[in-house]
PDB file of C-alpha atoms and ligand atoms in Angstrom:
ATOM      1  CA  MET A 204      -9.968  65.689 153.300  1.00 56.00           C
ATOM      2  CA  SER A 205     -11.660  67.464 150.502  1.00 61.00           C
ATOM      3  CA  MET A 206     -14.993  68.957 150.944  1.00 74.00           C
ATOM      4  CA  VAL A 207     -18.335  68.165 148.914  1.00 82.00           C
ATOM      5  CA  HIS A 208     -19.536  71.741 147.252  1.00 91.00           C
ATOM      6  CA  LEU A 209     -22.865  73.013 146.574  1.00 96.00           C
ATOM      7  CA  SER A 210     -23.802  73.689 143.179  1.00 96.00           C
ATOM      8  CA  LYS A 211     -25.257  77.122 143.735  1.00 98.00           C
ATOM      9  CA  LYS A 212     -23.060  80.195 145.094  1.00 98.00           C
ATOM     10  CA  ASP A 213     -25.683  81.218 147.303  1.00 98.00           C
ATOM     11  CA  LEU A 214     -27.995  79.655 150.121  1.00 98.00           C
ATOM     12  CA  VAL A 215     -31.045  82.066 150.325  1.00 98.00           C
ATOM     13  CA  SER A 216     -33.973  79.699 150.057  1.00 98.00           C
ATOM     14  CA  ILE A 217     -34.152  75.724 150.710  1.00 98.00           C
ATOM     15  CA  LEU A 218     -35.209  75.674 147.058  1.00 98.00           C
ATOM     16  CA  ASP A 219     -31.353  76.526 146.312  1.00 98.00           C
ATOM     17  CA  LEU A 220     -30.506  72.858 147.510  1.00 98.00           C
ATOM     18  CA  SER A 221     -31.262  69.516 145.764  1.00 98.00           C
ATOM     19  CA  LYS A 222     -32.432  66.624 147.836  1.00 98.00           C
ATOM     20  CA  GLU A 223     -28.918  65.380 147.561  1.00 97.00           C
ATOM     21  CA  GLU A 224     -27.324  68.498 148.649  1.00 98.00           C
ATOM     22  CA  LEU A 225     -29.612  68.891 151.560  1.00 98.00           C
ATOM     23  CA  GLU A 226     -28.479  65.095 152.605  1.00 98.00           C
ATOM     24  CA  SER A 227     -25.037  65.895 151.764  1.00 98.00           C
ATOM     25  CA  ILE A 228     -25.192  69.020 154.590  1.00 98.00           C
ATOM     26  CA  LEU A 229     -26.699  66.638 157.008  1.00 98.00           C
ATOM     27  CA  ASN A 230     -23.766  63.938 156.446  1.00 98.00           C
ATOM     28  CA  VAL A 231     -21.060  66.824 156.682  1.00 98.00           C
ATOM     29  CA  ALA A 232     -22.604  68.235 159.741  1.00 98.00           C
ATOM     30  CA  GLU A 233     -22.446  65.042 161.564  1.00 98.00           C
ATOM     31  CA  MET A 234     -18.780  64.632 160.562  1.00 98.00           C
ATOM     32  CA  LEU A 235     -17.836  68.158 161.600  1.00 98.00           C
ATOM     33  CA  ARG A 236     -19.682  67.857 164.874  1.00 98.00           C
ATOM     34  CA  THR A 237     -17.973  64.432 165.657  1.00 98.00           C
ATOM     35  CA  LYS A 238     -14.353  66.302 164.802  1.00 98.00           C
ATOM     36  CA  GLN A 239     -15.367  69.203 167.105  1.00 97.00           C
ATOM     37  CA  LYS A 240     -16.306  66.711 170.003  1.00 97.00           C
ATOM     38  CA  ASN A 241     -13.106  64.900 169.603  1.00 98.00           C
ATOM     39  CA  ARG A 242     -11.324  68.268 169.645  1.00 96.00           C
ATOM     40  CA  GLU A 243      -9.848  67.182 166.091  1.00 96.00           C
ATOM     41  CA  PHE A 244      -9.194  70.151 164.442  1.00 92.00           C
ATOM     42  CA  PHE A 245     -10.339  70.566 160.921  1.00 96.00           C
ATOM     43  CA  VAL A 246      -9.841  74.025 159.256  1.00 97.00           C
ATOM     44  CA  PRO A 247     -11.048  74.070 155.516  1.00 97.00           C
ATOM     45  CA  LEU A 248     -11.674  77.795 155.895  1.00 98.00           C
ATOM     46  CA  LEU A 249      -8.278  78.774 157.017  1.00 98.00           C
ATOM     47  CA  GLY A 250      -7.687  82.481 156.629  1.00 97.00           C
ATOM     48  CA  LYS A 251     -11.151  83.121 155.477  1.00 98.00           C
ATOM     49  CA  THR A 252     -13.380  85.710 156.822  1.00 98.00           C
ATOM     50  CA  LEU A 253     -17.463  86.062 156.735  1.00 98.00           C
ATOM     51  CA  ALA A 254     -19.222  89.231 157.003  1.00 98.00           C
ATOM     52  CA  MET A 255     -22.320  89.107 159.162  1.00 98.00           C
ATOM     53  CA  ILE A 256     -25.079  91.827 158.660  1.00 98.00           C
ATOM     54  CA  PHE A 257     -27.826  91.946 161.066  1.00 98.00           C
ATOM     55  CA  THR A 258     -30.714  94.133 160.326  1.00 97.00           C
ATOM     56  CA  LYS A 259     -32.788  92.192 163.104  1.00 98.00           C
ATOM     57  CA  SER A 260     -31.862  90.860 166.354  1.00 97.00           C
ATOM     58  CA  SER A 261     -30.272  87.534 167.112  1.00 98.00           C
ATOM     59  CA  THR A 262     -28.661  85.185 169.637  1.00 98.00           C
ATOM     60  CA  ARG A 263     -27.958  81.752 168.286  1.00 98.00           C
ATOM     61  CA  THR A 264     -27.725  83.022 164.454  1.00 98.00           C
ATOM     62  CA  ARG A 265     -25.091  85.572 165.298  1.00 98.00           C
ATOM     63  CA  VAL A 266     -23.119  83.120 168.077  1.00 98.00           C
ATOM     64  CA  SER A 267     -23.336  80.127 165.978  1.00 98.00           C
ATOM     65  CA  PHE A 268     -21.977  81.529 162.914  1.00 99.00           C
ATOM     66  CA  GLU A 269     -19.334  83.475 164.471  1.00 98.00           C
ATOM     67  CA  ILE A 270     -18.235  80.590 166.428  1.00 98.00           C
ATOM     68  CA  ALA A 271     -18.792  78.296 163.122  1.00 98.00           C
ATOM     69  CA  MET A 272     -15.945  80.348 161.315  1.00 98.00           C
ATOM     70  CA  PHE A 273     -13.698  80.522 164.406  1.00 98.00           C
ATOM     71  CA  GLN A 274     -13.897  76.440 164.448  1.00 98.00           C
ATOM     72  CA  LEU A 275     -13.263  76.197 160.768  1.00 98.00           C
ATOM     73  CA  GLY A 276     -10.331  78.241 160.971  1.00 98.00           C
ATOM     74  CA  GLY A 277     -11.675  81.466 159.740  1.00 98.00           C
ATOM     75  CA  ALA A 278     -13.087  84.796 161.131  1.00 98.00           C
ATOM     76  CA  ALA A 279     -16.403  86.350 161.294  1.00 98.00           C
ATOM     77  CA  LEU A 280     -17.219  90.137 161.203  1.00 98.00           C
ATOM     78  CA  TYR A 281     -20.392  91.546 163.055  1.00 98.00           C
ATOM     79  CA  LEU A 282     -22.024  94.498 161.059  1.00 98.00           C
ATOM     80  CA  ASN A 283     -24.892  96.868 162.238  1.00 95.00           C
ATOM     81  CA  PRO A 284     -26.420  98.401 159.098  1.00 92.00           C
ATOM     82  CA  ASN A 285     -26.847 101.347 161.042  1.00 92.00           C
ATOM     83  CA  ASP A 286     -23.442 101.700 161.380  1.00 93.00           C
ATOM     84  CA  MET A 287     -22.753 100.988 157.763  1.00 95.00           C
ATOM     85  CA  GLN A 288     -23.056 103.172 154.631  1.00 94.00           C
ATOM     86  CA  LEU A 289     -25.910 100.965 153.968  1.00 94.00           C
ATOM     87  CA  GLY A 290     -27.956 102.903 156.568  1.00 90.00           C
ATOM     88  CA  ARG A 291     -27.259 106.150 155.053  1.00 93.00           C
ATOM     89  CA  GLY A 292     -28.400 105.077 151.360  1.00 94.00           C
ATOM     90  CA  GLU A 293     -25.388 103.311 149.918  1.00 96.00           C
ATOM     91  CA  THR A 294     -27.026 100.518 147.587  1.00 97.00           C
ATOM     92  CA  ILE A 295     -27.005  97.028 148.389  1.00 98.00           C
ATOM     93  CA  ALA A 296     -25.298  96.273 145.070  1.00 98.00           C
ATOM     94  CA  ASP A 297     -22.509  98.849 145.966  1.00 98.00           C
ATOM     95  CA  THR A 298     -22.350  96.894 149.284  1.00 98.00           C
ATOM     96  CA  ALA A 299     -22.146  93.499 147.771  1.00 98.00           C
ATOM     97  CA  ARG A 300     -19.369  94.583 145.262  1.00 98.00           C
ATOM     98  CA  VAL A 301     -17.319  96.315 148.082  1.00 98.00           C
ATOM     99  CA  LEU A 302     -17.557  93.449 150.670  1.00 98.00           C
ATOM    100  CA  SER A 303     -16.804  90.816 147.833  1.00 98.00           C
ATOM    101  CA  ARG A 304     -13.317  92.671 147.535  1.00 98.00           C
ATOM    102  CA  TYR A 305     -12.567  92.001 151.204  1.00 98.00           C
ATOM    103  CA  VAL A 306     -14.393  88.981 152.565  1.00 98.00           C
ATOM    104  CA  ASP A 307     -15.134  85.408 151.550  1.00 98.00           C
ATOM    105  CA  GLY A 308     -18.607  85.142 152.319  1.00 98.00           C
ATOM    106  CA  ILE A 309     -21.618  87.042 153.707  1.00 98.00           C
ATOM    107  CA  MET A 310     -24.135  86.164 155.953  1.00 98.00           C
ATOM    108  CA  ILE A 311     -27.251  88.562 156.404  1.00 98.00           C
ATOM    109  CA  ARG A 312     -30.467  88.620 158.372  1.00 98.00           C
ATOM    110  CA  THR A 313     -33.031  91.285 157.079  1.00 98.00           C
ATOM    111  CA  TYR A 314     -36.574  91.681 156.295  1.00 98.00           C
ATOM    112  CA  ALA A 315     -36.902  91.910 152.629  1.00 98.00           C
ATOM    113  CA  HIS A 316     -36.011  88.502 151.222  1.00 98.00           C
ATOM    114  CA  SER A 317     -35.281  90.332 147.672  1.00 98.00           C
ATOM    115  CA  ASP A 318     -32.480  92.398 149.281  1.00 98.00           C
ATOM    116  CA  VAL A 319     -30.596  89.058 150.295  1.00 98.00           C
ATOM    117  CA  LEU A 320     -31.282  88.123 146.431  1.00 98.00           C
ATOM    118  CA  GLU A 321     -29.964  91.303 145.472  1.00 98.00           C
ATOM    119  CA  LEU A 322     -26.774  90.857 147.709  1.00 98.00           C
ATOM    120  CA  GLY A 323     -26.114  87.606 146.035  1.00 98.00           C
ATOM    121  CA  LYS A 324     -26.544  89.057 142.455  1.00 98.00           C
ATOM    122  CA  TYR A 325     -24.070  91.569 142.993  1.00 98.00           C
ATOM    123  CA  GLY A 326     -21.764  89.595 145.335  1.00 98.00           C
ATOM    124  CA  THR A 327     -19.210  87.373 143.541  1.00 98.00           C
ATOM    125  CA  ILE A 328     -18.813  85.575 147.111  1.00 98.00           C
ATOM    126  CA  PRO A 329     -21.418  83.189 148.716  1.00 98.00           C
ATOM    127  CA  VAL A 330     -24.282  84.775 150.454  1.00 98.00           C
ATOM    128  CA  ILE A 331     -26.045  82.878 153.056  1.00 99.00           C
ATOM    129  CA  ASN A 332     -29.397  83.667 154.130  1.00 99.00           C
ATOM    130  CA  GLY A 333     -29.695  83.962 158.232  1.00 99.00           C
ATOM    131  CA  LEU A 334     -33.512  84.849 158.142  1.00 99.00           C
ATOM    132  CA  THR A 335     -35.805  86.974 156.091  1.00 98.00           C
ATOM    133  CA  ASP A 336     -39.341  87.529 156.275  1.00 98.00           C
ATOM    134  CA  ASP A 337     -39.970  84.702 153.988  1.00 98.00           C
ATOM    135  CA  GLU A 338     -37.457  82.188 155.057  1.00 98.00           C
ATOM    136  CA  HIS A 339     -35.087  80.776 157.589  1.00 99.00           C
ATOM    137  CA  PRO A 340     -33.290  77.958 155.610  1.00 99.00           C
ATOM    138  CA  CYS A 341     -30.278  77.436 158.146  1.00 99.00           C
ATOM    139  CA  GLN A 342     -32.626  76.793 160.837  1.00 99.00           C
ATOM    140  CA  ILE A 343     -34.661  74.108 159.061  1.00 99.00           C
ATOM    141  CA  ILE A 344     -31.456  72.298 158.208  1.00 99.00           C
ATOM    142  CA  ALA A 345     -30.513  72.356 161.815  1.00 99.00           C
ATOM    143  CA  ASP A 346     -34.050  71.162 162.470  1.00 99.00           C
ATOM    144  CA  ILE A 347     -33.690  68.079 160.321  1.00 99.00           C
ATOM    145  CA  LEU A 348     -30.335  67.344 161.713  1.00 99.00           C
ATOM    146  CA  THR A 349     -31.832  67.151 165.107  1.00 99.00           C
ATOM    147  CA  ILE A 350     -34.930  64.874 163.895  1.00 99.00           C
ATOM    148  CA  LYS A 351     -32.033  62.616 162.090  1.00 98.00           C
ATOM    149  CA  ASP A 352     -30.156  62.430 165.360  1.00 98.00           C
ATOM    150  CA  LYS A 353     -33.376  61.425 167.536  1.00 98.00           C
ATOM    151  CA  LYS A 354     -35.253  59.216 164.971  1.00 98.00           C
ATOM    152  CA  LYS A 355     -31.791  57.907 163.015  1.00 97.00           C
ATOM    153  CA  SER A 356     -33.691  58.258 159.516  1.00 98.00           C
ATOM    154  CA  VAL A 357     -36.261  61.236 158.762  1.00 98.00           C
ATOM    155  CA  LYS A 358     -37.682  59.780 155.719  1.00 98.00           C
ATOM    156  CA  GLY A 359     -41.698  59.146 156.123  1.00 98.00           C
ATOM    157  CA  LEU A 360     -41.944  60.815 159.383  1.00 98.00           C
ATOM    158  CA  LYS A 361     -44.538  63.484 159.523  1.00 98.00           C
ATOM    159  CA  VAL A 362     -43.900  66.902 161.209  1.00 98.00           C
ATOM    160  CA  ALA A 363     -46.984  69.166 162.262  1.00 99.00           C
ATOM    161  CA  TYR A 364     -46.344  72.928 162.319  1.00 99.00           C
ATOM    162  CA  VAL A 365     -48.782  74.737 164.638  1.00 99.00           C
ATOM    163  CA  GLY A 366     -48.735  78.402 164.371  1.00 98.00           C
ATOM    164  CA  ASP A 367     -48.244  81.275 162.131  1.00 98.00           C
ATOM    165  CA  GLY A 368     -47.729  80.529 158.564  1.00 98.00           C
ATOM    166  CA  ASN A 369     -44.193  82.664 158.688  1.00 98.00           C
ATOM    167  CA  ASN A 370     -40.563  82.271 157.577  1.00 99.00           C
ATOM    168  CA  VAL A 371     -39.876  79.332 159.513  1.00 99.00           C
ATOM    169  CA  CYS A 372     -43.155  77.675 158.276  1.00 99.00           C
ATOM    170  CA  ASN A 373     -42.035  78.444 154.615  1.00 99.00           C
ATOM    171  CA  SER A 374     -38.645  76.876 154.771  1.00 99.00           C
ATOM    172  CA  TRP A 375     -40.211  73.582 156.557  1.00 99.00           C
ATOM    173  CA  LEU A 376     -42.737  73.398 153.584  1.00 99.00           C
ATOM    174  CA  TYR A 377     -39.978  73.318 151.116  1.00 99.00           C
ATOM    175  CA  ALA A 378     -37.611  71.400 153.170  1.00 99.00           C
ATOM    176  CA  ALA A 379     -39.939  68.538 154.257  1.00 99.00           C
ATOM    177  CA  PRO A 380     -40.685  67.154 150.588  1.00 98.00           C
ATOM    178  CA  LYS A 381     -36.824  67.388 150.046  1.00 98.00           C
ATOM    179  CA  ALA A 382     -35.979  65.131 153.185  1.00 98.00           C
ATOM    180  CA  ASP A 383     -38.712  62.974 152.114  1.00 98.00           C
ATOM    181  CA  MET A 384     -41.064  63.861 155.248  1.00 99.00           C
ATOM    182  CA  HIS A 385     -44.866  64.578 155.305  1.00 98.00           C
ATOM    183  CA  MET A 386     -45.913  67.922 156.790  1.00 98.00           C
ATOM    184  CA  ALA A 387     -49.004  69.278 157.972  1.00 99.00           C
ATOM    185  CA  VAL A 388     -49.530  72.973 158.700  1.00 99.00           C
ATOM    186  CA  ALA A 389     -52.239  74.277 161.184  1.00 99.00           C
ATOM    187  CA  SER A 390     -52.905  77.945 161.515  1.00 98.00           C
ATOM    188  CA  PRO A 391     -55.855  80.283 161.921  1.00 98.00           C
ATOM    189  CA  ALA A 392     -57.607  81.879 158.999  1.00 98.00           C
ATOM    190  CA  GLY A 393     -55.752  84.871 157.768  1.00 98.00           C
ATOM    191  CA  TYR A 394     -52.465  83.447 159.040  1.00 98.00           C
ATOM    192  CA  LEU A 395     -51.785  80.238 156.910  1.00 98.00           C
ATOM    193  CA  PRO A 396     -48.816  80.127 154.344  1.00 98.00           C
ATOM    194  CA  LYS A 397     -48.889  81.908 151.279  1.00 98.00           C
ATOM    195  CA  GLU A 398     -50.794  80.159 148.306  1.00 98.00           C
ATOM    196  CA  ALA A 399     -47.708  80.237 146.289  1.00 98.00           C
ATOM    197  CA  VAL A 400     -45.591  78.566 148.815  1.00 98.00           C
ATOM    198  CA  VAL A 401     -48.132  75.856 149.567  1.00 98.00           C
ATOM    199  CA  LYS A 402     -48.332  75.262 145.642  1.00 98.00           C
ATOM    200  CA  LYS A 403     -44.798  74.816 145.369  1.00 98.00           C
ATOM    201  CA  ALA A 404     -44.269  72.722 148.371  1.00 99.00           C
ATOM    202  CA  LYS A 405     -47.098  70.521 147.009  1.00 98.00           C
ATOM    203  CA  GLU A 406     -45.340  69.968 143.646  1.00 98.00           C
ATOM    204  CA  LEU A 407     -42.241  69.049 145.581  1.00 98.00           C
ATOM    205  CA  ALA A 408     -44.078  66.833 147.457  1.00 98.00           C
ATOM    206  CA  ALA A 409     -45.725  65.056 144.336  1.00 98.00           C
ATOM    207  CA  GLU A 410     -41.990  64.313 143.365  1.00 98.00           C
ATOM    208  CA  SER A 411     -41.152  63.039 146.669  1.00 98.00           C
ATOM    209  CA  LYS A 412     -44.424  61.009 146.874  1.00 98.00           C
ATOM    210  CA  THR A 413     -45.052  62.670 150.312  1.00 98.00           C
ATOM    211  CA  GLN A 414     -47.975  64.763 151.650  1.00 98.00           C
ATOM    212  CA  ILE A 415     -48.610  68.306 152.384  1.00 98.00           C
ATOM    213  CA  ILE A 416     -51.859  69.016 154.544  1.00 98.00           C
ATOM    214  CA  ILE A 417     -53.132  72.649 155.250  1.00 98.00           C
ATOM    215  CA  THR A 418     -55.634  72.999 157.944  1.00 98.00           C
ATOM    216  CA  GLU A 419     -57.076  75.158 160.385  1.00 98.00           C
ATOM    217  CA  SER A 420     -57.330  72.404 163.002  1.00 98.00           C
ATOM    218  CA  PRO A 421     -54.089  71.866 165.417  1.00 98.00           C
ATOM    219  CA  GLU A 422     -55.834  68.613 166.573  1.00 98.00           C
ATOM    220  CA  GLU A 423     -55.982  67.119 162.895  1.00 98.00           C
ATOM    221  CA  ALA A 424     -52.367  68.811 161.983  1.00 98.00           C
ATOM    222  CA  VAL A 425     -50.582  66.537 164.923  1.00 98.00           C
ATOM    223  CA  LYS A 426     -52.476  63.419 164.522  1.00 98.00           C
ATOM    224  CA  ASP A 427     -50.084  60.749 164.360  1.00 97.00           C
ATOM    225  CA  ALA A 428     -47.218  63.168 164.139  1.00 98.00           C
ATOM    226  CA  ASP A 429     -43.518  62.231 164.947  1.00 98.00           C
ATOM    227  CA  VAL A 430     -42.711  65.899 165.055  1.00 98.00           C
ATOM    228  CA  ILE A 431     -44.658  68.993 166.444  1.00 99.00           C
ATOM    229  CA  TYR A 432     -43.093  72.185 165.614  1.00 99.00           C
ATOM    230  CA  THR A 433     -44.044  75.916 166.457  1.00 99.00           C
ATOM    231  CA  ASP A 434     -42.696  79.403 166.471  1.00 99.00           C
ATOM    232  CA  VAL A 435     -43.485  82.921 167.918  1.00 98.00           C
ATOM    233  CA  TRP A 436     -46.765  84.227 167.042  1.00 98.00           C
ATOM    234  CA  ALA A 437     -45.259  87.543 166.220  1.00 98.00           C
ATOM    235  CA  SER A 438     -42.252  87.525 164.277  1.00 98.00           C
ATOM    236  CA  MET A 439     -39.599  90.361 164.164  1.00 98.00           C
ATOM    237  CA  GLY A 440     -41.038  93.247 162.493  1.00 98.00           C
ATOM    238  CA  GLN A 441     -44.718  92.232 163.621  1.00 98.00           C
ATOM    239  CA  GLU A 442     -44.433  93.477 167.199  1.00 97.00           C
ATOM    240  CA  ALA A 443     -47.430  96.066 166.645  1.00 98.00           C
ATOM    241  CA  GLU A 444     -49.806  92.997 166.127  1.00 98.00           C
ATOM    242  CA  THR A 445     -48.782  91.201 169.179  1.00 98.00           C
ATOM    243  CA  GLU A 446     -51.691  91.668 171.298  1.00 98.00           C
ATOM    244  CA  LYS A 447     -54.050  90.961 168.402  1.00 98.00           C
ATOM    245  CA  ARG A 448     -51.978  87.774 167.563  1.00 98.00           C
ATOM    246  CA  LYS A 449     -52.393  86.585 171.071  1.00 98.00           C
ATOM    247  CA  LYS A 450     -56.183  86.376 170.704  1.00 98.00           C
ATOM    248  CA  VAL A 451     -56.086  85.015 167.380  1.00 98.00           C
ATOM    249  CA  PHE A 452     -53.504  82.320 168.186  1.00 98.00           C
ATOM    250  CA  ALA A 453     -54.559  81.288 171.580  1.00 98.00           C
ATOM    251  CA  PRO A 454     -56.296  77.945 170.262  1.00 98.00           C
ATOM    252  CA  TYR A 455     -53.042  77.158 168.613  1.00 98.00           C
ATOM    253  CA  GLN A 456     -50.572  76.661 171.936  1.00 98.00           C
ATOM    254  CA  VAL A 457     -48.425  73.418 171.656  1.00 99.00           C
ATOM    255  CA  ASN A 458     -49.565  72.112 175.270  1.00 98.00           C
ATOM    256  CA  SER A 459     -50.037  68.732 176.916  1.00 98.00           C
ATOM    257  CA  ALA A 460     -53.739  68.515 175.757  1.00 98.00           C
ATOM    258  CA  LEU A 461     -52.576  68.889 172.002  1.00 98.00           C
ATOM    259  CA  LEU A 462     -49.622  66.571 172.494  1.00 98.00           C
ATOM    260  CA  LYS A 463     -52.359  63.694 173.225  1.00 97.00           C
ATOM    261  CA  HIS A 464     -53.142  63.750 169.549  1.00 97.00           C
ATOM    262  CA  ALA A 465     -49.756  63.157 168.477  1.00 97.00           C
ATOM    263  CA  LYS A 466     -47.621  60.186 168.777  1.00 98.00           C
ATOM    264  CA  LYS A 467     -46.436  59.376 172.689  1.00 97.00           C
ATOM    265  CA  ASP A 468     -42.601  59.787 171.272  1.00 98.00           C
ATOM    266  CA  CYS A 469     -43.197  62.658 169.143  1.00 98.00           C
ATOM    267  CA  LEU A 470     -40.269  65.296 169.440  1.00 98.00           C
ATOM    268  CA  VAL A 471     -41.434  68.745 170.177  1.00 99.00           C
ATOM    269  CA  MET A 472     -39.349  71.813 168.507  1.00 99.00           C
ATOM    270  CA  HIS A 473     -39.024  75.185 168.397  1.00 98.00           C
ATOM    271  CA  CYS A 474     -36.594  77.470 166.892  1.00 98.00           C
ATOM    272  CA  LEU A 475     -36.246  79.756 169.725  1.00 98.00           C
ATOM    273  CA  PRO A 476     -36.656  82.285 171.183  1.00 98.00           C
ATOM    274  CA  ALA A 477     -39.853  81.034 172.841  1.00 98.00           C
ATOM    275  CA  HIS A 478     -42.574  82.800 174.753  1.00 98.00           C
ATOM    276  CA  ARG A 479     -43.754  80.303 177.430  1.00 98.00           C
ATOM    277  CA  GLY A 480     -47.369  80.414 177.928  1.00 98.00           C
ATOM    278  CA  GLU A 481     -48.226  81.686 174.576  1.00 98.00           C
ATOM    279  CA  GLU A 482     -47.109  79.293 171.693  1.00 98.00           C
ATOM    280  CA  ILE A 483     -45.788  76.719 173.945  1.00 99.00           C
ATOM    281  CA  SER A 484     -46.713  75.915 177.618  1.00 98.00           C
ATOM    282  CA  ALA A 485     -43.766  75.864 179.972  1.00 98.00           C
ATOM    283  CA  GLU A 486     -44.819  71.949 180.705  1.00 98.00           C
ATOM    284  CA  VAL A 487     -44.306  71.140 177.005  1.00 98.00           C
ATOM    285  CA  MET A 488     -41.127  73.189 176.419  1.00 98.00           C
ATOM    286  CA  ASP A 489     -39.374  71.860 179.543  1.00 98.00           C
ATOM    287  CA  GLY A 490     -41.176  68.247 179.167  1.00 98.00           C
ATOM    288  CA  PRO A 491     -39.558  64.977 178.096  1.00 98.00           C
ATOM    289  CA  ASN A 492     -40.694  65.542 174.359  1.00 98.00           C
ATOM    290  CA  SER A 493     -38.955  68.796 173.895  1.00 99.00           C
ATOM    291  CA  VAL A 494     -35.454  68.714 171.876  1.00 99.00           C
ATOM    292  CA  VAL A 495     -35.390  72.489 171.609  1.00 98.00           C
ATOM    293  CA  PHE A 496     -31.844  72.890 173.177  1.00 98.00           C
ATOM    294  CA  ASP A 497     -30.242  70.036 170.816  1.00 98.00           C
ATOM    295  CA  GLU A 498     -31.980  71.895 167.789  1.00 98.00           C
ATOM    296  CA  ALA A 499     -30.308  75.055 169.127  1.00 98.00           C
ATOM    297  CA  GLU A 500     -26.870  73.121 169.315  1.00 98.00           C
ATOM    298  CA  ASN A 501     -27.398  71.720 165.867  1.00 98.00           C
ATOM    299  CA  ARG A 502     -27.528  75.362 164.339  1.00 99.00           C
ATOM    300  CA  LEU A 503     -23.707  75.587 164.990  1.00 98.00           C
ATOM    301  CA  HIS A 504     -22.856  72.178 163.322  1.00 98.00           C
ATOM    302  CA  ALA A 505     -25.454  72.306 160.409  1.00 98.00           C
ATOM    303  CA  GLN A 506     -24.052  75.973 159.405  1.00 98.00           C
ATOM    304  CA  LYS A 507     -20.272  74.673 159.720  1.00 98.00           C
ATOM    305  CA  ALA A 508     -21.257  72.265 157.039  1.00 98.00           C
ATOM    306  CA  ILE A 509     -23.009  75.077 155.003  1.00 98.00           C
ATOM    307  CA  LEU A 510     -20.240  77.374 155.284  1.00 98.00           C
ATOM    308  CA  ALA A 511     -17.410  74.703 154.380  1.00 98.00           C
ATOM    309  CA  MET A 512     -19.672  73.638 151.557  1.00 98.00           C
ATOM    310  CA  LEU A 513     -19.944  77.080 150.125  1.00 98.00           C
ATOM    311  CA  MET A 514     -16.982  78.818 151.124  1.00 98.00           C
ATOM    312  CA  ALA A 515     -14.143  76.284 150.909  1.00 95.00           C
ATOM    313  CA  LYS A 516     -13.934  76.392 147.269  1.00 73.00           C
ATOM    314  CA  SER A 517     -13.898  80.011 146.978  1.00 59.00           C
TER     315      SER A 517
HETATM  316  N1   CP B 802     -33.649  80.549 165.751  1.00 90.13           N
HETATM  317  C1   CP B 802     -32.872  81.771 165.689  1.00 90.13           C
HETATM  318  O1   CP B 802     -32.557  82.171 164.409  1.00 90.13           O
HETATM  319  O2   CP B 802     -32.445  82.422 166.688  1.00 90.13           O
HETATM  320  P1   CP B 802     -31.723  83.812 166.769  1.00 90.13           P
HETATM  321  O3   CP B 802     -33.034  84.886 166.344  1.00 90.13           O
HETATM  322  O4   CP B 802     -31.398  84.122 168.188  1.00 90.13           O
HETATM  323  O5   CP B 802     -30.782  84.006 165.578  1.00 90.13           O
HETATM  324  N1  NVA B 803     -40.136  83.534 162.935  1.00 90.13           N
HETATM  325  C1  NVA B 803     -39.399  84.206 163.780  1.00 90.13           C
HETATM  326  C2  NVA B 803     -38.230  83.328 164.074  1.00 90.13           C
HETATM  327  C3  NVA B 803     -37.385  83.960 164.751  1.00 90.13           C
HETATM  328  C4  NVA B 803     -35.858  82.995 164.720  1.00 90.13           C
HETATM  329  C5  NVA B 803     -39.049  85.648 163.374  1.00 90.13           C
HETATM  330  O1  NVA B 803     -38.850  85.809 162.388  1.00 90.13           O
HETATM  331  O2  NVA B 803     -38.903  86.474 164.079  1.00 90.13           O
END
C-alpha cells in the first residue's frame, strides 16, 4: 500500500497543514488503528529511526511516539539535551546537521518554538513538534480524531476551550477552522491567546465560514458547545506562577455547573496531565462526558499517521 505524503518536510505548526492534509492524517490514522487492532502488520518505516529530544517532561508524547515507531517497523531514540553536546553549547544548526546523517526524523519537545524551526531549517530530515511554548500540533490532531470517532463528523461542531490561552489553545485555534469547526475561547483577562494567533485563526475561520469567539466568560464560551476542552493553568516552564494562577483561574474550572450550559451530550476533553480540583473537577474528569483516555490513546494512532506520511518518502 502506498502512503499519502504531506507537502511540507516538517510538522512544526498546525499551519503547516492544508485542510485536505489534516483530513488525510485522520483517515490514515483510522486505517492504521484498524490494522493495529486486527494485529495486521504494516511497516512503512521498516529500518527507519526517529530521534526524540525532550527538554521538558512527558508521559504520553514519549511513549506514544516510541511505540508508534516500533509498530511502523522502525525504532526511536530518546535523547535528553542535558546528556547531549547541545546542553554544552553545540548549536541547534550543527545538531540538526549531524542528526540528519544518522536518523530519518526528529521529534522535539522544548520551550522556544524558534528552536524547532531552526532544527527544521538545518536538518534535511522531517522535524516534528512534540510541544513548544507556542504549539502542540500532534495533540490537537489526536483530539480531532477523537471527536470524529465520537460524533462521526466534526464539521460544524463547536469546541469551547476554557482556561489558559496557551500552546494547546493556540494549536486548537489554528486547527478548528481547518477542520470546519467553530471555536470559543474563555480565559481570564491577561491570559487570553495572543492577538496575532487570534488574528490568524479568524482569517482561517473566514475562509472556512466558521466562527471564532474570544471571551472572558466561560458560560458564554460553552453555550451550545459540542466539546468542552481544558488544560492545566500553569504549563511547563510556568511553575513559579502556579499559586498566582490558581487564584486567577478559579472561576474557569470545568465542573458540573459549567457543563449545564453546554449540550447535554458534549464531550469533555483534556490533553492531560490533569489536576483534578483545579482546571477540571474530579466529577467531570471521571464522569460520563469525559473522553480523556480515548483522547490519550489517539495520540498513538494520529502520530503513526504523521510519522508515516512524513517519513515513508525519505
Ligand atoms: N498531552 C501530552 O502531551 O502529554 P505528555 O506531556 O505526557 O506528553
Ligand atoms: N499546556 C501544557 C500541555 C502539556 C501537555 C504544557 O505546556 O505544559
